[in-house]
Every structure is written in structure tokens, then in C-alpha cells.
Coordinates of C-alpha atoms in Angstrom, one line a residue:
M1 CA 63.2 166.1 109.3
V2 CA 62.3 169.7 108.6
V3 CA 65.9 170.7 108.5
E4 CA 66.6 168.0 105.9
K5 CA 63.7 169.3 103.7
Y6 CA 65.0 172.9 103.8
T7 CA 68.6 171.8 103.1
K8 CA 67.5 169.6 100.2
A9 CA 65.3 172.3 98.7
L10 CA 68.2 174.8 98.9
L11 CA 70.7 172.5 97.3
L12 CA 68.3 171.5 94.5
S13 CA 67.8 175.1 93.6
L14 CA 71.5 175.9 93.2
K15 CA 73.8 175.3 90.3
K16 CA 77.1 173.6 91.0
E17 CA 79.1 176.8 91.1
E18 CA 76.7 178.4 93.5
V19 CA 77.0 175.6 96.2
A20 CA 80.3 176.7 97.7
P21 CA 79.5 180.4 98.0
T22 CA 76.1 179.6 99.5
Y23 CA 77.7 177.3 102.0
E24 CA 80.1 180.0 103.0
A25 CA 77.3 182.5 103.4
M26 CA 75.4 180.0 105.6
A27 CA 78.6 179.6 107.7
K28 CA 78.7 183.3 108.3
I29 CA 75.0 183.4 109.4
A30 CA 75.5 180.3 111.6
S31 CA 78.4 182.0 113.4
V32 CA 76.1 185.0 114.3
V33 CA 73.0 183.0 115.1
K34 CA 74.8 181.6 118.2
N35 CA 74.2 185.0 119.8
S36 CA 70.9 184.9 121.7
K37 CA 70.5 188.7 121.3
F38 CA 70.7 188.4 117.6
I39 CA 68.0 185.7 117.6
L40 CA 65.8 188.1 119.5
I41 CA 66.3 190.7 116.8
I42 CA 65.6 188.2 114.0
K43 CA 62.4 187.0 115.8
S44 CA 61.2 190.6 116.4
P45 CA 57.7 191.2 115.0
L46 CA 58.7 194.9 114.7
I47 CA 61.1 194.2 111.9
S48 CA 59.7 193.2 108.5
V49 CA 60.8 190.0 106.8
E50 CA 62.4 192.0 104.0
E51 CA 64.5 193.9 106.5
K52 CA 65.5 190.7 108.2
V53 CA 66.5 189.2 104.9
K54 CA 68.5 192.3 104.1
I55 CA 70.3 192.1 107.5
L56 CA 71.1 188.4 107.0
S57 CA 72.4 189.0 103.4
Q58 CA 74.7 191.8 104.7
I59 CA 76.0 189.4 107.3
A60 CA 76.5 186.7 104.8
E61 CA 77.9 189.1 102.2
Y62 CA 76.0 187.2 99.5
N63 CA 73.2 188.4 97.4
N64 CA 72.3 185.4 95.3
P65 CA 68.5 185.6 94.6
K66 CA 68.0 181.9 95.3
F67 CA 69.7 182.2 98.7
L68 CA 67.8 185.4 99.6
N69 CA 64.5 183.6 98.7
F70 CA 65.6 180.7 100.9
L71 CA 66.2 183.1 103.8
K72 CA 62.8 184.7 103.1
I73 CA 61.0 181.4 103.3
I74 CA 62.8 180.5 106.5
L75 CA 61.8 183.8 108.1
E76 CA 58.2 183.8 106.8
N77 CA 57.7 180.3 108.3
K78 CA 59.2 181.5 111.6
R79 CA 62.0 178.9 111.5
E80 CA 64.8 181.2 112.5
D81 CA 65.9 178.7 115.1
L82 CA 66.7 176.3 112.3
L83 CA 69.4 178.4 110.7
K84 CA 72.2 176.8 112.6
E85 CA 70.9 173.2 112.0
V86 CA 70.4 174.0 108.3
Y87 CA 74.0 175.0 108.2
L88 CA 75.2 171.8 109.9
N89 CA 73.1 169.7 107.6
L90 CA 74.4 171.7 104.6
Y91 CA 77.9 171.0 105.8
E92 CA 77.3 167.3 105.7
K93 CA 75.8 167.4 102.2
V94 CA 78.4 169.7 100.7
S95 CA 81.2 167.6 102.1
F96 CA 79.7 164.6 100.5
Y97 CA 78.9 166.5 97.3
F98 CA 82.6 167.7 96.9
N99 CA 83.9 164.4 98.3
S100 CA 85.8 166.1 101.1
F101 CA 85.5 165.0 104.7

């Protein structure tokens, strides 16, 4: 339910030409989030939210302000664990959006 809301909010904020690059950026982040040590770094209270967003944007190689704001909201709400689920939900929605399964 929460994942659905985050995914929907992200997609509604994007223009059509921003959807595919954002999906690819989320895919890169999701591949790194599998690592438990990386999750410990992202959850660390010693690192500011801005620094965490910077780290994730470097991993994603994508600096779209809407995407960065999305990451900031996820991190501020301490929903780091949802990044992979958001990616999976985004995959379903983007596949349907572009009519490719």
C-alpha cells in the first residue's frame, strides 16, 4: 500500500520523456540496495539526508530534480527499505505504461 503511493506519486510528477530514465535510475539503485552493508550506510544517522541523496544520485547516474526530491522524501521518512519494492512496483507500472511486458 505504501509502496503503491510512493510509486504513483513519482510517476505523476514525471513527464513522459522522464519516465524511462527514472526507471533506469531506480534499477541501478535497486541492484545496490540488495547489499545489506549498503543499507546500513543509508540508514546511518551519522550521514545527513542530503549526503545520502547525493550518494544515491551518483549510483543512479541521474540528477533529475524530481527524482532527487523523491529520494529525499523516502530518506526523510526513513523508508530506505522500500527502495527495492518501489522499483518492482515501478517496473510493473512502466511496463503497462509503455505496453511492453
